[in-house]
CSV table of C-alpha atoms (C1' of nucleotides) in Angstrom, one decimal:
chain,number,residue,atom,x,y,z
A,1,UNK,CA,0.0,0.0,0.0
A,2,UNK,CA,2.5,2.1,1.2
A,3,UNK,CA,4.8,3.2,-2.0
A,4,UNK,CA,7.9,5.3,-2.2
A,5,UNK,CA,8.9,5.7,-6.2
A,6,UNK,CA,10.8,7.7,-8.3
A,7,UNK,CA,7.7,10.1,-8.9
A,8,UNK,CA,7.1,10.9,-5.4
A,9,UNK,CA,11.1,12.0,-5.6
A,10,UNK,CA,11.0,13.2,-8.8
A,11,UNK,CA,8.0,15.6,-7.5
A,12,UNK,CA,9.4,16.9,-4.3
A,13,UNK,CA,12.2,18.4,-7.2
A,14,UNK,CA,9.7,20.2,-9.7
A,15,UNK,CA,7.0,21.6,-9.4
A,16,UNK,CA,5.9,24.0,-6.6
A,17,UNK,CA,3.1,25.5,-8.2
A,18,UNK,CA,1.8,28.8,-7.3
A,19,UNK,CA,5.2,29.5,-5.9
A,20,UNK,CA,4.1,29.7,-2.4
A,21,UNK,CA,4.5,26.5,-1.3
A,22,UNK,CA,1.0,25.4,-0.7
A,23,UNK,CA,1.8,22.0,0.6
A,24,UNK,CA,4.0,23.6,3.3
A,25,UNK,CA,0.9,26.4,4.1
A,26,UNK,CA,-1.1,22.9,4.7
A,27,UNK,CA,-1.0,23.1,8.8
A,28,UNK,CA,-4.3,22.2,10.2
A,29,UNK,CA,-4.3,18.4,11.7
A,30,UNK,CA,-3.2,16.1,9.0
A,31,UNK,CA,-5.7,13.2,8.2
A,32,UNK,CA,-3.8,9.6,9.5
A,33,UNK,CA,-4.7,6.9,7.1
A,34,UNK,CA,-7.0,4.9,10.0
A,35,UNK,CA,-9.0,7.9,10.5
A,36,UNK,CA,-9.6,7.8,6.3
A,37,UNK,CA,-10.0,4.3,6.6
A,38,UNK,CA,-12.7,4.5,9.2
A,39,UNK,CA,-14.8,7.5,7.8
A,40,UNK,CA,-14.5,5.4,4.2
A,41,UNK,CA,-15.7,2.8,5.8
A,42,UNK,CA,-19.3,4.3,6.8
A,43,UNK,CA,-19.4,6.0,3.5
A,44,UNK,CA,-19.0,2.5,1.5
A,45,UNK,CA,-21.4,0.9,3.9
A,46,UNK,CA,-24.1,3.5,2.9
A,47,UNK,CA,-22.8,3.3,-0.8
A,48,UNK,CA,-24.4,0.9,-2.2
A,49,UNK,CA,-28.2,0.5,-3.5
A,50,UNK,CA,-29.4,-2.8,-2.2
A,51,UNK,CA,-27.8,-1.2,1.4
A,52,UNK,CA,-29.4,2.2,1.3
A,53,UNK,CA,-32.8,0.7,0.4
A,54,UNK,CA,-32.4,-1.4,3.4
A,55,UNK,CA,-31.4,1.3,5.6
A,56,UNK,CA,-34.3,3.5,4.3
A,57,UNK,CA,-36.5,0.8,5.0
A,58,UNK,CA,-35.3,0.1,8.6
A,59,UNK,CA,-35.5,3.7,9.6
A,60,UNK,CA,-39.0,3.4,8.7
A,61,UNK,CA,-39.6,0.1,11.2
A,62,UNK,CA,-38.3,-2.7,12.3
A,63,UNK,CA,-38.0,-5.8,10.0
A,64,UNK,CA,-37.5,-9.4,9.1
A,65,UNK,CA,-35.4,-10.7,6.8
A,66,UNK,CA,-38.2,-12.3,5.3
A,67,UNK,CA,-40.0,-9.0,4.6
A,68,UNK,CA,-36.8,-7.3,4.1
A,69,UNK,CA,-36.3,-9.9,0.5
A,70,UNK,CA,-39.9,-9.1,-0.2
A,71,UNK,CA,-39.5,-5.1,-0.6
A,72,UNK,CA,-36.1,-5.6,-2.1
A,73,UNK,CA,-37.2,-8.2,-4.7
A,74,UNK,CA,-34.2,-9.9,-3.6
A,75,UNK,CA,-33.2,-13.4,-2.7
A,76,UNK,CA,-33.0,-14.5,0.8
A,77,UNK,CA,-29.1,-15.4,0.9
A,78,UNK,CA,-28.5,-11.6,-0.6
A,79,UNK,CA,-30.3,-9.9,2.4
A,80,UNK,CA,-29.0,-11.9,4.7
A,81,UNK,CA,-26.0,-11.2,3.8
A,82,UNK,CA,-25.3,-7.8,3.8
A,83,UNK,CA,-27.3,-8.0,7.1
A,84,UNK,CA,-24.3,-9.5,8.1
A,85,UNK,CA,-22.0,-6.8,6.8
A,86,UNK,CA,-24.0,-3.8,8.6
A,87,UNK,CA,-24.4,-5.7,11.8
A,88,UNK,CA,-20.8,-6.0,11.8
A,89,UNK,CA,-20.2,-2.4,11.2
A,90,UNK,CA,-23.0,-1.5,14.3
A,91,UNK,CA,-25.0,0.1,11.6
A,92,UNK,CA,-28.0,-2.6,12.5
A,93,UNK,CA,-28.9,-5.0,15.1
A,94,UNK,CA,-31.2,-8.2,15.6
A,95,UNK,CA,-34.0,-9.0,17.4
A,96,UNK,CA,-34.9,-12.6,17.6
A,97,UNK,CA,-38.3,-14.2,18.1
A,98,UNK,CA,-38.9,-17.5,17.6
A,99,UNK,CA,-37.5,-18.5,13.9
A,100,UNK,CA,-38.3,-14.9,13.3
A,101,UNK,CA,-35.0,-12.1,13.2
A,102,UNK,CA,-35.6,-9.1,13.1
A,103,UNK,CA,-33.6,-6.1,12.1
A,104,UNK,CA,-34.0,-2.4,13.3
A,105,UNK,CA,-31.1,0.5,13.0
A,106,UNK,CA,-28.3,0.4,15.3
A,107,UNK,CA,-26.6,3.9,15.3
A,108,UNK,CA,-28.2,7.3,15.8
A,109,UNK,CA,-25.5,8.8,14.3
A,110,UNK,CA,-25.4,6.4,11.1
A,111,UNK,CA,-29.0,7.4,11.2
A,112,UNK,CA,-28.7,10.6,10.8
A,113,UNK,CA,-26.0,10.7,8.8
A,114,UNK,CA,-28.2,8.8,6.4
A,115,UNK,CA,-31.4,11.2,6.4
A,116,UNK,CA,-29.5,14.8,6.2
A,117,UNK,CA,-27.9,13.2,3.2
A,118,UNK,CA,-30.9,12.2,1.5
A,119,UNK,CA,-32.5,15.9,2.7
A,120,UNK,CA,-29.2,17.6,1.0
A,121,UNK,CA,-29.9,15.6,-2.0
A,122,UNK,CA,-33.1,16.7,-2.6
A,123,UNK,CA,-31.8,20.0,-2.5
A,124,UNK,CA,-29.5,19.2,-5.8
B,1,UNK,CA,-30.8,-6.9,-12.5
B,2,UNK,CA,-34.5,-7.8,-11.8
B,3,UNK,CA,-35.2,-11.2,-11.0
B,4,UNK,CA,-38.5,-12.9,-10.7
B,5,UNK,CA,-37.5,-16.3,-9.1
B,6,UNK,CA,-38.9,-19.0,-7.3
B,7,UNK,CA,-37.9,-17.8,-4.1
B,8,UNK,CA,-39.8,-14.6,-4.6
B,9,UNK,CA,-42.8,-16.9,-5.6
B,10,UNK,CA,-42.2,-18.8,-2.1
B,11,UNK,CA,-41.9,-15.7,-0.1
B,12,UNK,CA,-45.7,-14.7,-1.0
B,13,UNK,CA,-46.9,-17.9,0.1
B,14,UNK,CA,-45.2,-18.5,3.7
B,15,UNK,CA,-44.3,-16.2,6.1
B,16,UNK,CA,-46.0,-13.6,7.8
B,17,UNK,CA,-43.4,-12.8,10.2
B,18,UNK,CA,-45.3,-10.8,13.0
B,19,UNK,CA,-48.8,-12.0,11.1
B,20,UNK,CA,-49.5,-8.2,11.3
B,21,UNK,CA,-48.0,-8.3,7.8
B,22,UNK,CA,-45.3,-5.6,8.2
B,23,UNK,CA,-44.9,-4.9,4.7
B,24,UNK,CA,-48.3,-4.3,3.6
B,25,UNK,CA,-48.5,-1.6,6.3
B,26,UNK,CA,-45.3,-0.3,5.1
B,27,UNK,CA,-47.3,3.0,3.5
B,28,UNK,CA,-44.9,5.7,3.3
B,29,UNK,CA,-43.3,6.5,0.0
B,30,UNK,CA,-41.3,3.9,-1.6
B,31,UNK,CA,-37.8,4.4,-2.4
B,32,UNK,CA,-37.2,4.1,-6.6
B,33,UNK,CA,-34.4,2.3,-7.7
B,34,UNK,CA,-33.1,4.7,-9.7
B,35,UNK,CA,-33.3,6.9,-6.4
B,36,UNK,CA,-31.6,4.5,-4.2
B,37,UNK,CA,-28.9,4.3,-6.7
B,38,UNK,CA,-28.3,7.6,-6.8
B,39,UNK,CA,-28.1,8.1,-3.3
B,40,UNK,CA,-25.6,5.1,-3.1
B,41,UNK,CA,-23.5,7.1,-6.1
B,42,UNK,CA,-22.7,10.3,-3.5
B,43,UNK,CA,-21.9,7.8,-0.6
B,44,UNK,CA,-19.9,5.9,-2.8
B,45,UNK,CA,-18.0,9.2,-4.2
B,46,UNK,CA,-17.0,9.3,-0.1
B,47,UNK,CA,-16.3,5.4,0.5
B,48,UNK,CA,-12.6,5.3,-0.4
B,49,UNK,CA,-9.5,6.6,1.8
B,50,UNK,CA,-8.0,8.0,-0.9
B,51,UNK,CA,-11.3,10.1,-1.7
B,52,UNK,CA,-11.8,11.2,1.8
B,53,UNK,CA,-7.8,12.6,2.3
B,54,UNK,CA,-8.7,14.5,-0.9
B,55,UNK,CA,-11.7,15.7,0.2
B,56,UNK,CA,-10.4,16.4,3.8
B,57,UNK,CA,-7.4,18.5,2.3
B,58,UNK,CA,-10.1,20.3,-0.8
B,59,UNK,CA,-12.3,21.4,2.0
B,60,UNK,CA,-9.2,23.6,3.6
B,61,UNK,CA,-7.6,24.9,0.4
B,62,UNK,CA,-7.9,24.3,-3.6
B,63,UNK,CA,-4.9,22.5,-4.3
B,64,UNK,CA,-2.9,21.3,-7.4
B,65,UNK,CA,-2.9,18.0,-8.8
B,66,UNK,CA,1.0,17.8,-8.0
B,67,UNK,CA,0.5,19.3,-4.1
B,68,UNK,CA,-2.2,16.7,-3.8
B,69,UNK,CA,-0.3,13.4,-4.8
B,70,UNK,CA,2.5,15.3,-2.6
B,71,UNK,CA,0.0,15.3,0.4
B,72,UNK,CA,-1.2,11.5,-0.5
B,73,UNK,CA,1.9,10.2,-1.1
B,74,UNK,CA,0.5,8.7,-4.6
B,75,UNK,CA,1.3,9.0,-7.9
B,76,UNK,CA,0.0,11.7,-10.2
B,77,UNK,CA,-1.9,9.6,-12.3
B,78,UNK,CA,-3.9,7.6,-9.3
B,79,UNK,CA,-4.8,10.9,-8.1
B,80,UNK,CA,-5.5,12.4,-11.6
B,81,UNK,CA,-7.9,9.3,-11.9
B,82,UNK,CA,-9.5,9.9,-8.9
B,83,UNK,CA,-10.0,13.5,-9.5
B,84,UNK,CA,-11.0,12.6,-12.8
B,85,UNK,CA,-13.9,10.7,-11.0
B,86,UNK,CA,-15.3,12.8,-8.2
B,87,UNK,CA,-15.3,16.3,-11.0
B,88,UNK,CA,-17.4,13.6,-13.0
B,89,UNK,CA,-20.1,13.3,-10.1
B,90,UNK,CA,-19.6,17.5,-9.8
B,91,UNK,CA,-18.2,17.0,-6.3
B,92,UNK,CA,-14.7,18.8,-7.5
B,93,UNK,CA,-14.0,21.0,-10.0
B,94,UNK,CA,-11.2,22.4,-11.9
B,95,UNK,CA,-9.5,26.0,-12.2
B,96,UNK,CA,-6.7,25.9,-14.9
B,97,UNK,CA,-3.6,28.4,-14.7
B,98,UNK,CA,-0.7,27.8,-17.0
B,99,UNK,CA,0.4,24.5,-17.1
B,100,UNK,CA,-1.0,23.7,-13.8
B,101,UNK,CA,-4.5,22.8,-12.5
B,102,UNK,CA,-5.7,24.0,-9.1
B,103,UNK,CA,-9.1,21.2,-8.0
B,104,UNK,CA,-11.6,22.6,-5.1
B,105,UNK,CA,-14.9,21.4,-4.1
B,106,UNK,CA,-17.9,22.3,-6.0
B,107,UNK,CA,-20.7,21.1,-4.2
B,108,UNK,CA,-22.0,22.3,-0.9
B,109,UNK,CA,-24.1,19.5,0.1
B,110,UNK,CA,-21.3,17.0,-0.3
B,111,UNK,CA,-19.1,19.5,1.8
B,112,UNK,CA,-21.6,20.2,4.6
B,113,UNK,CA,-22.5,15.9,4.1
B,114,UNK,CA,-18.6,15.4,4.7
B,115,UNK,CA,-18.3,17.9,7.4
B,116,UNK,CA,-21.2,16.6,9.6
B,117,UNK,CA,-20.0,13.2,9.1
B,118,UNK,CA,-16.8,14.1,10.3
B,119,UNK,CA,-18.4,15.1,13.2
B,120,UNK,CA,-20.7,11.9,13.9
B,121,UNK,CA,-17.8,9.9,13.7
B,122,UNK,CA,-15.5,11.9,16.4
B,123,UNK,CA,-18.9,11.1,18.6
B,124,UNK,CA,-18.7,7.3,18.2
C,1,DC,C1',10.7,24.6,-33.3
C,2,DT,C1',12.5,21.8,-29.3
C,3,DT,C1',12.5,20.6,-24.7
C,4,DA,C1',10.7,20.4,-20.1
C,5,DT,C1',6.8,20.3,-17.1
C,6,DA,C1',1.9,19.5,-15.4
C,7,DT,C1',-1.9,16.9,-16.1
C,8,DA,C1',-5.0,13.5,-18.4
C,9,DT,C1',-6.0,9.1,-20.1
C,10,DG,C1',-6.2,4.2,-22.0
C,11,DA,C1',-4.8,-0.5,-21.0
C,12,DG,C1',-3.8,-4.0,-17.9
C,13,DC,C1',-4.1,-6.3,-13.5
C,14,DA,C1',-4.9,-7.7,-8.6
C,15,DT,C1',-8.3,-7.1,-5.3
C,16,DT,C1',-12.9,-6.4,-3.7
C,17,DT,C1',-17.7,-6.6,-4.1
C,18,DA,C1',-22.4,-8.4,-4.4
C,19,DC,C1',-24.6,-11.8,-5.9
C,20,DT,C1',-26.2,-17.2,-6.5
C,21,DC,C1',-26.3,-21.8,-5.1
C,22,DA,C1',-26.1,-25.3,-1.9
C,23,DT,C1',-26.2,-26.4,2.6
C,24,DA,C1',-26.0,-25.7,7.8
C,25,DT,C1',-28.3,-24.2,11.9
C,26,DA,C1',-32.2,-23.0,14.8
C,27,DT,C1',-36.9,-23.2,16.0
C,28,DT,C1',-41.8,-24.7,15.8
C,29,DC,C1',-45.3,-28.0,15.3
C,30,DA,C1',-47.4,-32.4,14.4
D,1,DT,C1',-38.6,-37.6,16.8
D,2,DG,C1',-39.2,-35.8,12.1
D,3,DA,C1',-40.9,-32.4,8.8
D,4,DA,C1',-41.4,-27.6,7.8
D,5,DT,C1',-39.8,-22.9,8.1
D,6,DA,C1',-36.6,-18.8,8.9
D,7,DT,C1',-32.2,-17.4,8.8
D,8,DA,C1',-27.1,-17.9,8.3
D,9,DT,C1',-23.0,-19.1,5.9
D,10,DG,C1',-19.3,-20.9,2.8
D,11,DA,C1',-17.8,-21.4,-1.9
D,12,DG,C1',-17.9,-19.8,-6.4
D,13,DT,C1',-18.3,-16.1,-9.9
D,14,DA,C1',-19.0,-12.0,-12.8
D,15,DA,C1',-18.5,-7.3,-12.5
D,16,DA,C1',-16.6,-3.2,-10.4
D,17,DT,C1',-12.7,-0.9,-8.3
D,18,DG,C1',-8.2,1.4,-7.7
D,19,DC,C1',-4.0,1.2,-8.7
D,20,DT,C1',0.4,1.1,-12.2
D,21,DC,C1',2.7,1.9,-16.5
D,22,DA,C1',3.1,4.0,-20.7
D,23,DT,C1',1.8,7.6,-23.4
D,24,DA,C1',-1.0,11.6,-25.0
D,25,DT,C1',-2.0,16.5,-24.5
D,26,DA,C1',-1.3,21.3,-23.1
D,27,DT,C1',1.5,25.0,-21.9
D,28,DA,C1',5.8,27.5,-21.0
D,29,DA,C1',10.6,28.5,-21.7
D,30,DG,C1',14.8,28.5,-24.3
DNA sequence: CTTATATATGAGCATTTACTCATATATTCA
DNA sequence: TGAATATATGAGTAAATGCTCATATATAAG
């Protein structure tokens, strides 16, 4: 991942652009790759359709996985498993009853994160 | 991407889950697919460490393709690629002096989306 | 015009992703 | 106990992703 190359040497030689060393100017806290990492990761939970209909859905009320594959027109297996992927990421969590599971929204914060989003978007 | 299978078929015929059947009383607008997929697009734009340092670093200054693979520690055609990506979604957008080309954010919503985020996530 | 520099882009490739299929597990009911 | 149902999960796969490498384009300087 990491990669030290001739072009990251090459640059540090060239170019300086407007002149007034911009890079150097850059002195508020510096992003760390886990911090990246870990706000990428919530993004590219949220960023994908079959996820973001479920998430929709599950703000609405609480569901079963059952139900869940009827409003997605998707298989069982599908749903279950990216189920699986946001319960590991905290963004749902399970209720069981009987053979029954049910799924609700785990995080607040996810939550909201999730419906100023789709508010700003209808703004576009 | 549609599929009309014979576990949808099953589905109708079994469970009822709560017997209360949740999804008929599930009322409120639907969410389209071409909707959902849209909304995955943005978060998707934001689902990538490289993406985020960019847009972390955009949101302070407008920056140069060079002082931005400088900052990244990548090579100027991973981040011209990238860059190439997020002005095609209109989250970025280009300002050309000379021979060089100075990238900010064009786009509010994703900035005040990004911001806010930032915030949920120092909460969690 | 020629050379150097800054950025853009196409092709190729390894990895990740989101599904399907088959099957395992758990629970209820006869 | 055995059959039926609800969910979970491992393996496999086609498509998407994010990079590298080579090269194209655009601008400036000599």
């Amino acid at each position: 991942m990491e990669k030290i190359g001739i072009e990251a040497i090459k640059r540090e030689d060239t170019c300086t652009c407007t002149g007034i060393g911009s890079v150097e100017l850059m002195q508020e806290p510096q992003i760390t790759e886990e911090q990246a990492v870990g706000i990428a990761e919530v993004f590219k939970a949220l960023g994908d359709p079959t996820r973001v209909k479920m998430i929709y859905y599950l703000q609405q009320r609480e569901l079963c996985v059952h139900d869940l594959a009827t409003l997605l027109e998707m298989g069982q297996s599908a749903v279950s498993h990216q189920l699986r992927y946001l319960r590991d990421l905290h963004i749902v969590k399970r209720r069981k009853v009987g053979k029954t599971v049910f799924y609700s929204l785990d995080d607040e914060h996810i939550e909201q994160i999730f419906v100023q989003t789709l508010g700003h978007l209808q703004h576009m």
